[in-house]
Coordinates of N, CA and C in Angstrom, one line a residue:
Chain U
D646 N -4.7 1.2 13.5 CA -3.4 1.9 13.8 C -2.3 1.1 13.3
I647 N -1.2 1.8 12.9 CA 0.0 1.1 12.5 C 0.8 0.9 13.8
V648 N 1.2 -0.4 14.1 CA 2.0 -0.7 15.3 C 3.5 -0.7 14.9
V649 N 4.3 0.0 15.6 CA 5.7 0.1 15.3 C 6.5 -0.6 16.5
T650 N 7.3 -1.5 16.1 CA 8.0 -2.3 17.1 C 9.5 -2.2 16.9
Q651 N 10.2 -1.8 17.9 CA 11.7 -1.7 17.8 C 12.3 -2.9 18.5
S652 N 13.5 -3.3 18.0 CA 14.3 -4.3 18.6 C 15.8 -4.0 18.5
P653 N 16.6 -4.3 19.5 CA 16.1 -4.8 20.8 C 15.6 -3.7 21.7
D654 N 15.1 -4.0 22.9 CA 14.7 -3.0 23.8 C 15.9 -2.3 24.4
S655 N 17.0 -3.0 24.5 CA 18.2 -2.4 25.0 C 19.4 -3.1 24.3
L656 N 20.5 -2.3 24.2 CA 21.6 -2.8 23.4 C 22.9 -2.2 24.0
A657 N 23.9 -3.1 24.3 CA 25.2 -2.7 24.8 C 26.2 -2.8 23.8
V658 N 26.9 -1.7 23.5 CA 27.9 -1.7 22.4 C 29.2 -1.0 23.0
S659 N 30.3 -1.5 22.6 CA 31.6 -0.9 23.0 C 31.8 0.5 22.2
L660 N 32.4 1.4 22.9 CA 32.8 2.7 22.2 C 33.6 2.4 21.0
G661 N 33.3 3.0 19.9 CA 34.0 2.8 18.7 C 33.4 1.7 17.8
E662 N 32.5 0.9 18.3 CA 31.9 -0.1 17.6 C 30.6 0.3 16.9
R663 N 30.0 -0.6 16.2 CA 28.7 -0.3 15.4 C 27.5 -0.7 16.3
A664 N 26.5 0.2 16.3 CA 25.2 -0.1 16.9 C 24.2 -0.1 15.9
T665 N 23.3 -1.1 16.0 CA 22.2 -1.3 15.0 C 20.9 -1.5 15.7
I666 N 19.9 -0.6 15.4 CA 18.6 -0.7 16.0 C 17.6 -0.9 14.9
N667 N 16.7 -1.8 15.2 CA 15.7 -2.2 14.2 C 14.3 -1.7 14.5
C668 N 13.5 -1.4 13.5 CA 12.2 -0.9 13.6 C 11.3 -1.6 12.6
K669 N 10.2 -2.1 13.0 CA 9.3 -2.8 12.1 C 7.9 -2.2 12.3
S670 N 7.3 -1.9 11.2 CA 5.9 -1.4 11.2 C 4.9 -2.5 10.8
S671 N 3.7 -2.5 11.3 CA 2.7 -3.5 11.1 C 2.2 -3.5 9.6
Q672 N 2.4 -2.4 9.0 CA 2.0 -2.3 7.6 C 3.0 -1.3 6.9
S673 N 3.1 -1.4 5.6 CA 4.0 -0.7 4.8 C 3.8 0.8 5.0
V674 N 4.9 1.6 5.2 CA 4.9 3.0 5.3 C 5.5 3.7 4.1
L675 N 5.6 2.9 3.0 CA 6.1 3.4 1.7 C 4.9 3.9 0.9
Y676 N 5.0 5.2 0.6 CA 3.9 5.8 -0.2 C 4.3 5.7 -1.6
S677 N 3.5 4.9 -2.4 CA 3.9 4.6 -3.8 C 4.0 5.8 -4.7
S678 N 3.2 6.8 -4.4 CA 3.1 7.9 -5.4 C 4.4 8.7 -5.4
N679 N 5.1 8.7 -4.3 CA 6.4 9.5 -4.3 C 7.6 8.6 -3.9
N680 N 7.3 7.3 -3.7 CA 8.4 6.4 -3.3 C 9.2 6.8 -2.1
K681 N 8.4 7.4 -1.1 CA 9.1 7.8 0.2 C 8.5 6.9 1.3
N682 N 9.5 6.6 2.2 CA 9.1 5.9 3.4 C 8.9 6.9 4.5
Y683 N 7.7 6.8 5.1 CA 7.3 7.8 6.1 C 7.7 7.3 7.5
L684 N 9.0 7.3 7.7 CA 9.6 6.8 8.9 C 10.7 7.7 9.4
A685 N 10.6 8.0 10.7 CA 11.6 8.9 11.3 C 12.3 8.3 12.5
W686 N 13.5 8.8 12.8 CA 14.2 8.3 14.0 C 14.5 9.6 14.8
Y687 N 14.4 9.4 16.1 CA 14.6 10.4 17.1 C 15.6 9.9 18.2
Q688 N 16.3 10.8 18.8 CA 17.2 10.6 19.9 C 16.7 11.4 21.1
Q689 N 16.6 10.7 22.2 CA 16.2 11.5 23.4 C 17.2 11.3 24.5
K690 N 17.8 12.3 25.0 CA 18.7 12.3 26.1 C 17.9 12.6 27.4
P691 N 18.4 12.2 28.5 CA 17.7 12.4 29.8 C 17.4 13.9 30.1
G692 N 16.2 14.1 30.4 CA 15.8 15.5 30.8 C 15.6 16.4 29.6
Q693 N 15.7 15.9 28.4 CA 15.6 16.7 27.2 C 14.4 16.2 26.3
P694 N 13.9 17.1 25.4 CA 12.9 16.6 24.4 C 13.6 15.8 23.4
P695 N 12.9 15.0 22.7 CA 13.5 14.2 21.6 C 14.1 15.1 20.5
K696 N 15.0 14.6 19.8 CA 15.7 15.3 18.7 C 15.5 14.5 17.5
L697 N 15.1 15.2 16.4 CA 14.9 14.5 15.1 C 16.3 14.2 14.5
L698 N 16.5 13.0 14.2 CA 17.8 12.6 13.5 C 17.6 12.4 12.0
I699 N 16.6 11.6 11.7 CA 16.4 11.1 10.3 C 15.0 11.1 10.0
S700 N 14.7 11.7 8.8 CA 13.4 11.6 8.2 C 13.4 10.8 6.9
W701 N 12.2 10.5 6.4 CA 12.1 9.7 5.2 C 13.0 8.4 5.2
A702 N 13.1 7.9 6.4 CA 13.9 6.6 6.6 C 15.4 6.7 6.5
S703 N 15.9 7.7 5.7 CA 17.3 7.7 5.5 C 17.9 9.1 5.3
T704 N 17.1 10.1 5.4 CA 17.6 11.5 5.2 C 18.0 12.1 6.6
R705 N 19.3 12.3 6.8 CA 19.8 12.9 8.0 C 19.4 14.4 8.1
E706 N 19.0 14.8 9.3 CA 18.8 16.2 9.5 C 20.1 17.0 9.5
S707 N 20.0 18.3 9.2 CA 21.2 19.1 9.2 C 21.8 19.1 10.6
G708 N 23.1 18.9 10.6 CA 23.9 18.9 11.9 C 24.0 17.6 12.5
V709 N 23.3 16.6 12.0 CA 23.4 15.2 12.6 C 24.7 14.6 12.1
P710 N 25.5 14.1 12.9 CA 26.8 13.5 12.5 C 26.6 12.3 11.5
D711 N 27.5 12.2 10.5 CA 27.3 11.2 9.5 C 27.6 9.8 10.0
R712 N 27.9 9.6 11.3 CA 28.0 8.2 11.8 C 26.6 7.6 12.0
F713 N 25.6 8.5 12.0 CA 24.2 8.1 12.0 C 23.6 7.9 10.6
S714 N 23.1 6.7 10.4 CA 22.4 6.5 9.1 C 21.2 5.6 9.2
G715 N 20.2 5.8 8.4 CA 19.0 5.1 8.4 C 18.8 4.3 7.1
S716 N 18.2 3.2 7.1 CA 18.0 2.4 5.9 C 16.7 1.6 6.1
G717 N 16.3 1.0 5.0 CA 15.1 0.1 5.0 C 14.0 0.7 4.1
S718 N 13.0 -0.1 3.9 CA 11.9 0.3 3.1 C 10.7 -0.6 3.4
G719 N 9.5 -0.1 3.2 CA 8.3 -0.9 3.4 C 7.9 -1.0 4.9
T720 N 8.3 -2.1 5.5 CA 8.0 -2.4 6.9 C 9.2 -2.5 7.8
D721 N 10.4 -2.6 7.2 CA 11.6 -2.9 8.0 C 12.7 -1.9 7.8
F722 N 13.1 -1.3 9.0 CA 14.0 -0.2 9.0 C 15.1 -0.4 10.0
T723 N 16.2 0.3 9.8 CA 17.4 0.2 10.7 C 18.0 1.5 10.9
L724 N 18.4 1.8 12.1 CA 19.2 2.9 12.4 C 20.6 2.4 12.8
T725 N 21.6 2.9 12.1 CA 23.0 2.4 12.4 C 23.8 3.6 12.9
I726 N 24.5 3.3 13.9 CA 25.5 4.3 14.4 C 26.9 3.6 14.3
T727 N 27.7 4.1 13.4 CA 29.0 3.6 13.2 C 29.9 4.2 14.2
S728 N 30.9 3.6 14.8 CA 31.8 4.1 15.7 C 31.2 4.9 16.8
L729 N 30.5 4.1 17.7 CA 29.7 4.7 18.8 C 30.6 5.6 19.7
Q730 N 30.0 6.8 19.9 CA 30.7 7.8 20.8 C 29.9 7.8 22.1
A731 N 30.6 8.3 23.2 CA 29.9 8.3 24.5 C 28.6 9.1 24.5
E732 N 28.6 10.2 23.7 CA 27.4 11.1 23.7 C 26.2 10.4 23.0
D733 N 26.5 9.3 22.3 CA 25.4 8.6 21.6 C 24.6 7.7 22.5
V734 N 25.1 7.5 23.7 CA 24.5 6.5 24.6 C 23.3 7.1 25.3
T735 N 22.1 6.7 24.8 CA 20.8 7.3 25.2 C 19.7 6.4 24.6
V736 N 18.5 7.0 24.5 CA 17.4 6.2 24.0 C 17.0 6.7 22.6
Y737 N 16.7 5.8 21.7 CA 16.3 6.1 20.3 C 14.9 5.6 20.1
Y738 N 14.1 6.4 19.3 CA 12.7 6.0 18.9 C 12.6 6.1 17.4
C739 N 11.8 5.2 16.8 CA 11.4 5.4 15.5 C 9.9 5.8 15.5
Q740 N 9.4 6.4 14.5 CA 8.0 6.8 14.4 C 7.6 6.7 12.9
Q741 N 6.4 6.2 12.7 CA 5.8 6.2 11.4 C 4.9 7.4 11.3
Y742 N 5.0 8.1 10.1 CA 4.1 9.2 9.9 C 3.3 9.1 8.6
Y743 N 3.1 7.8 8.3 CA 2.3 7.4 7.1 C 0.8 7.7 7.3
S744 N 0.3 7.3 8.4 CA -1.1 7.6 8.7 C -1.3 7.8 10.2
P745 N -2.2 8.8 10.5 CA -2.5 9.1 11.9 C -3.2 7.9 12.5
P746 N -3.0 7.6 13.8 CA -2.0 8.2 14.7 C -0.6 7.9 14.3
Y747 N 0.3 8.9 14.4 CA 1.6 8.7 14.0 C 2.5 8.0 15.1
T748 N 2.4 6.8 15.2 CA 2.8 6.0 16.3 C 4.4 5.9 16.4
F749 N 4.8 5.9 17.6 CA 6.2 5.7 17.9 C 6.5 4.2 18.3
G750 N 7.7 3.8 18.1 CA 8.2 2.5 18.7 C 8.4 2.7 20.2
Q751 N 8.6 1.6 20.8 CA 8.7 1.7 22.3 C 10.0 2.2 22.8
G752 N 11.0 2.4 21.9 CA 12.3 2.9 22.3 C 13.3 1.8 22.5
T753 N 14.5 2.2 22.2 CA 15.7 1.3 22.4 C 16.7 2.1 23.2
K754 N 17.1 1.5 24.3 CA 18.1 2.1 25.2 C 19.5 1.6 24.8
L755 N 20.4 2.5 24.4 CA 21.7 2.2 24.0 C 22.7 2.4 25.1
E756 N 23.4 1.4 25.5 CA 24.4 1.5 26.6 C 25.8 1.1 26.2
I757 N 26.7 1.4 27.0 CA 28.1 1.1 26.7 C 28.4 -0.3 27.3
K758 N 29.1 -1.1 26.5 CA 29.5 -2.4 26.9 C 30.8 -2.3 27.7
Chain I
E387 N 14.8 32.2 14.5 CA 15.0 30.9 15.2 C 13.6 30.4 15.6
V388 N 13.4 29.1 15.2 CA 12.1 28.5 15.6 C 12.2 28.1 17.1
Q389 N 11.1 28.5 17.9 CA 11.1 28.2 19.3 C 9.6 27.8 19.6
L390 N 9.5 26.8 20.5 CA 8.3 26.4 21.1 C 8.5 26.5 22.6
V391 N 7.8 27.4 23.2 CA 7.9 27.7 24.6 C 6.7 27.2 25.4
Q392 N 6.9 26.2 26.2 CA 5.7 25.6 26.9 C 5.6 26.2 28.3
S393 N 4.3 26.1 28.8 CA 4.0 26.6 30.1 C 4.7 25.8 31.2
G394 N 4.7 26.3 32.4 CA 5.4 25.6 33.5 C 4.7 24.4 34.1
A395 N 5.5 23.8 34.9 CA 5.0 22.6 35.6 C 3.7 22.8 36.4
E396 N 2.8 21.8 36.4 CA 1.6 21.9 37.1 C 1.4 20.8 38.1
V397 N 0.8 21.1 39.3 CA 0.5 20.1 40.2 C -1.0 20.2 40.5
K398 N -1.8 19.2 40.2 CA -3.2 19.2 40.3 C -3.8 18.0 41.1
K399 N -5.0 18.2 41.5 CA -5.7 17.1 42.1 C -6.6 16.3 41.1
P400 N -6.9 15.1 41.4 CA -7.8 14.3 40.5 C -9.1 15.1 40.4
G401 N -9.7 15.1 39.2 CA -11.0 15.8 39.0 C -10.8 17.2 38.6
E402 N -9.7 17.8 38.8 CA -9.5 19.2 38.4 C -9.3 19.3 36.9
S403 N -9.5 20.5 36.4 CA -9.2 20.8 35.0 C -7.9 21.5 34.8
L404 N -7.4 21.4 33.5 CA -6.1 22.0 33.3 C -6.0 22.3 31.8
K405 N -5.3 23.4 31.5 CA -4.9 23.8 30.1 C -3.5 24.2 30.1
I406 N -2.7 23.5 29.3 CA -1.3 23.9 29.2 C -1.0 24.5 27.8
S407 N 0.0 25.2 27.7 CA 0.2 26.0 26.4 C 1.6 25.8 25.8
C408 N 1.6 26.2 24.6 CA 2.8 26.0 23.7 C 2.9 27.2 22.8
R409 N 3.7 28.2 23.1 CA 3.8 29.4 22.3 C 4.9 29.3 21.3
V410 N 4.5 29.6 20.1 CA 5.4 29.4 18.9 C 6.0 30.7 18.4
S411 N 7.2 30.7 18.0 CA 7.8 31.9 17.4 C 8.8 31.4 16.3
G412 N 9.2 32.3 15.5 CA 10.3 32.0 14.5 C 9.8 31.6 13.1
Y413 N 8.5 31.4 13.0 CA 7.9 31.0 11.7 C 6.4 31.4 11.7
T414 N 5.8 31.3 10.6 CA 4.4 31.6 10.5 C 3.6 30.5 11.1
F415 N 2.9 30.7 12.2 CA 2.3 29.7 13.0 C 1.3 28.8 12.2
T416 N 0.6 29.4 11.3 CA -0.4 28.7 10.5 C 0.1 27.8 9.4
T417 N 1.5 27.8 9.2 CA 2.0 27.0 8.1 C 2.1 25.5 8.4
Y418 N 2.4 25.2 9.7 CA 2.7 23.8 10.0 C 1.8 23.3 11.2
W419 N 1.4 22.0 11.1 CA 0.7 21.4 12.2 C 1.5 21.4 13.5
I420 N 0.9 21.4 14.6 CA 1.5 21.3 15.9 C 1.0 20.0 16.5
G421 N 1.9 19.2 17.1 CA 1.6 17.9 17.7 C 1.9 18.0 19.2
W422 N 1.2 17.0 19.9 CA 1.4 16.8 21.3 C 1.8 15.4 21.5
V423 N 2.8 15.2 22.4 CA 3.3 13.9 22.7 C 3.4 13.7 24.2
R424 N 2.9 12.6 24.7 CA 3.0 12.3 26.1 C 4.2 11.4 26.4
Q425 N 4.8 11.6 27.6 CA 5.8 10.7 28.1 C 5.6 10.5 29.6
M426 N 5.0 9.3 29.9 CA 4.8 9.0 31.3 C 6.2 8.7 32.0
P427 N 6.2 8.8 33.3 CA 7.5 8.7 34.0 C 8.3 7.4 33.6
G428 N 9.5 7.5 33.1 CA 10.3 6.4 32.8 C 9.8 5.6 31.6
K429 N 8.9 6.1 30.8 CA 8.3 5.4 29.7 C 8.6 6.1 28.3
G430 N 8.1 5.5 27.3 CA 8.4 6.0 25.9 C 7.4 7.1 25.5
L431 N 7.5 7.4 24.2 CA 6.8 8.6 23.6 C 5.5 8.0 23.1
E432 N 4.4 8.8 23.4 CA 3.1 8.5 22.8 C 2.5 9.7 22.1
W433 N 2.2 9.4 20.8 CA 1.6 10.5 20.0 C 0.2 10.7 20.4
M434 N -0.2 11.9 20.7 CA -1.5 12.2 21.2 C -2.4 12.8 20.1
G435 N -1.9 13.7 19.3 CA -2.7 14.3 18.3 C -2.0 15.5 17.7
I436 N -2.6 16.0 16.6 CA -2.0 17.2 16.0 C -3.2 18.1 15.6
I437 N -2.8 19.4 15.4 CA -3.7 20.4 15.0 C -3.1 21.3 14.0
Q438 N -3.9 21.7 13.0 CA -3.5 22.7 12.0 C -4.0 24.0 12.4
P439 N -3.0 24.9 12.8 CA -3.4 26.2 13.4 C -4.3 27.1 12.5
G440 N -4.2 26.9 11.2 CA -4.9 27.7 10.3 C -6.4 27.6 10.3
D441 N -6.8 26.3 10.4 CA -8.3 26.0 10.4 C -8.7 25.2 11.6
S442 N -7.8 24.9 12.5 CA -8.0 24.1 13.7 C -8.5 22.6 13.4
D443 N -8.2 22.2 12.2 CA -8.4 20.8 11.9 C -7.5 20.0 12.8
T444 N -8.1 19.0 13.5 CA -7.5 18.2 14.6 C -7.6 16.7 14.3
R445 N -6.5 16.0 14.6 CA -6.6 14.6 14.5 C -6.1 14.0 15.9
Y446 N -6.8 13.1 16.5 CA -6.5 12.6 17.8 C -6.1 11.1 17.6
S447 N -5.2 10.7 18.4 CA -5.0 9.2 18.6 C -6.2 8.7 19.2
P448 N -6.7 7.5 18.8 CA -7.8 6.9 19.5 C -7.6 6.7 21.0
S449 N -6.4 6.6 21.4 CA -6.1 6.4 22.9 C -6.4 7.7 23.7
F450 N -6.4 8.8 23.0 CA -6.6 10.1 23.6 C -7.9 10.8 23.2
Q451 N -8.5 10.3 22.2 CA -9.8 10.9 21.8 C -10.8 10.9 22.9
G452 N -11.4 12.1 23.2 CA -12.3 12.2 24.3 C -11.7 12.4 25.6
Q453 N -10.4 12.2 25.7 CA -9.7 12.4 27.0 C -9.1 13.8 27.1
V454 N -8.7 14.4 26.0 CA -8.0 15.7 26.0 C -8.6 16.5 24.8
T455 N -8.4 17.8 24.9 CA -8.8 18.7 23.8 C -7.6 19.5 23.4
I456 N -7.3 19.5 22.1 CA -6.2 20.3 21.5 C -6.8 21.5 20.8
S457 N -6.3 22.6 21.0 CA -6.8 23.9 20.4 C -5.7 24.8 20.1
V458 N -6.0 25.9 19.5 CA -5.0 27.0 19.2 C -5.7 28.3 19.3
D459 N -4.8 29.3 19.6 CA -5.2 30.7 19.5 C -4.3 31.4 18.5
K460 N -4.8 31.5 17.2 CA -3.9 32.0 16.2 C -3.3 33.4 16.5
S461 N -4.2 34.2 17.2 CA -3.8 35.6 17.4 C -2.5 35.7 18.3
I462 N -2.2 34.7 19.1 CA -1.0 34.7 19.9 C -0.1 33.5 19.6
S463 N -0.3 32.9 18.5 CA 0.6 31.8 18.0 C 0.8 30.8 19.1
T464 N -0.3 30.3 19.7 CA -0.2 29.4 20.8 C -1.1 28.2 20.7
A465 N -0.6 27.1 21.0 CA -1.4 25.8 21.0 C -1.6 25.4 22.4
Y466 N -2.7 24.7 22.6 CA -3.1 24.3 23.9 C -3.5 22.8 24.0
L467 N -3.3 22.2 25.2 CA -3.7 20.9 25.5 C -4.5 21.0 26.8
Q468 N -5.7 20.5 26.8 CA -6.5 20.6 28.0 C -7.2 19.4 28.4
W469 N -7.5 19.3 29.7 CA -8.2 18.2 30.3 C -9.4 18.8 31.1
S470 N -10.5 18.2 31.1 CA -11.7 18.7 31.9 C -11.7 18.0 33.3
S471 N -11.2 16.8 33.4 CA -11.2 16.1 34.7 C -9.9 15.2 34.7
L472 N -8.9 15.7 35.4 CA -7.6 15.0 35.4 C -7.7 13.7 36.3
K473 N -6.9 12.7 35.9 CA -6.8 11.5 36.6 C -5.3 11.3 37.0
A474 N -5.1 10.5 38.0 CA -3.7 10.3 38.4 C -2.8 9.7 37.3
S475 N -3.5 9.0 36.4 CA -2.8 8.4 35.3 C -2.4 9.4 34.2
D476 N -2.8 10.7 34.4 CA -2.4 11.7 33.4 C -1.1 12.3 33.8
T477 N -0.5 11.9 35.0 CA 0.8 12.3 35.4 C 1.8 12.0 34.3
A478 N 2.5 13.0 33.8 CA 3.4 12.7 32.7 C 4.1 14.0 32.3
M479 N 5.1 13.9 31.4 CA 5.6 15.1 30.7 C 4.9 15.2 29.4
Y480 N 4.5 16.4 29.0 CA 3.8 16.6 27.8 C 4.6 17.5 26.9
F481 N 4.9 17.1 25.7 CA 5.7 17.9 24.8 C 4.8 18.4 23.6
C482 N 5.1 19.6 23.2 CA 4.5 20.0 21.9 C 5.7 20.1 20.9
A483 N 5.3 19.9 19.7 CA 6.3 19.9 18.6 C 5.7 20.3 17.3
R484 N 6.6 20.9 16.5 CA 6.1 21.3 15.2 C 6.2 20.2 14.2
Q485 N 5.2 19.9 13.5 CA 5.3 19.0 12.4 C 5.7 19.7 11.1
G486 N 7.0 19.6 10.8 CA 7.6 20.5 9.8 C 7.3 20.0 8.4
P487 N 8.1 20.6 7.5 CA 7.9 20.3 6.0 C 8.1 18.8 5.7
T488 N 8.9 18.1 6.5 CA 9.0 16.7 6.2 C 8.0 15.8 6.9
I489 N 7.0 16.5 7.5 CA 5.9 15.9 8.3 C 6.4 15.2 9.6
T490 N 7.7 15.4 9.9 CA 8.2 14.9 11.1 C 8.2 16.0 12.2
L491 N 8.4 15.6 13.4 CA 8.4 16.6 14.5 C 9.8 17.1 14.6
D492 N 10.0 18.3 14.0 CA 11.4 18.8 13.8 C 11.8 19.8 14.9
F493 N 10.9 20.5 15.5 CA 11.2 21.4 16.6 C 10.3 21.0 17.8
W494 N 10.9 21.0 19.0 CA 10.1 20.5 20.2 C 10.2 21.6 21.3
G495 N 9.2 21.7 22.1 CA 9.2 22.4 23.3 C 10.0 21.6 24.4
R496 N 10.3 22.2 25.5 CA 11.1 21.5 26.5 C 10.2 20.6 27.4
G497 N 8.9 20.7 27.2 CA 8.0 19.9 27.9 C 7.3 20.6 29.1
T498 N 6.1 20.1 29.5 CA 5.4 20.6 30.7 C 5.1 19.3 31.5
L499 N 5.6 19.3 32.7 CA 5.4 18.2 33.6 C 4.1 18.5 34.4
V500 N 3.2 17.5 34.2 CA 1.9 17.5 34.9 C 1.8 16.4 35.9
T501 N 1.6 16.8 37.2 CA 1.5 15.9 38.3 C 0.1 15.9 38.8
V502 N -0.5 14.8 38.9 CA -1.9 14.7 39.4 C -1.9 13.8 40.6
S503 N -2.1 14.4 41.7 CA -2.1 13.6 43.0 C -3.0 14.2 44.0
S504 N -3.6 13.3 44.8 CA -4.5 13.8 45.8 C -3.7 14.1 47.1

């Protein structure tokens, strides 16, 4: 199984500042035949199901604010939230979908400093 | 509009069986895989498995293989997750989700809370 590890487990950022969450997979999730990274980011607010933010490591879903961006390739990935808003303060997960089981990271809790 | 509507909360005793459902609408059910995700109280997301509704091809996480059964009824566009003998450690929220064209879980149900307690 591919192990996915997020860092940090929690992060405190001031409103309006940048938040950066890291995600590392135990093996590459870059599929060479199409040059796509099989890595997604989700946001989960309390009492709600997760919401897909980013697929293919860097492609924002429709309707996701452009302050959210994903980057990285191979085994190392980053979710960046520029200019943190109050509604962004919640938990974020990355997930690899390169090979089943499509494992999630343990989650990163984003808080206001 | 794509919707995944899950069955209601359940309270069961250890050793009992249970089957929860996820009814899909808004697209052709057999086009995309359906996945199940567990979230234990206060914990993170765990991928349990996926099923292709067209031919019932199923992939399980090793952590859940043999512990649960994922199935579908194409005639009513519904996916199921079932247990034959529940344990207290099965207490969790269970989400179904569509594995869409980007192979990510793009639409989710609101979850079914399963509580197992004597």
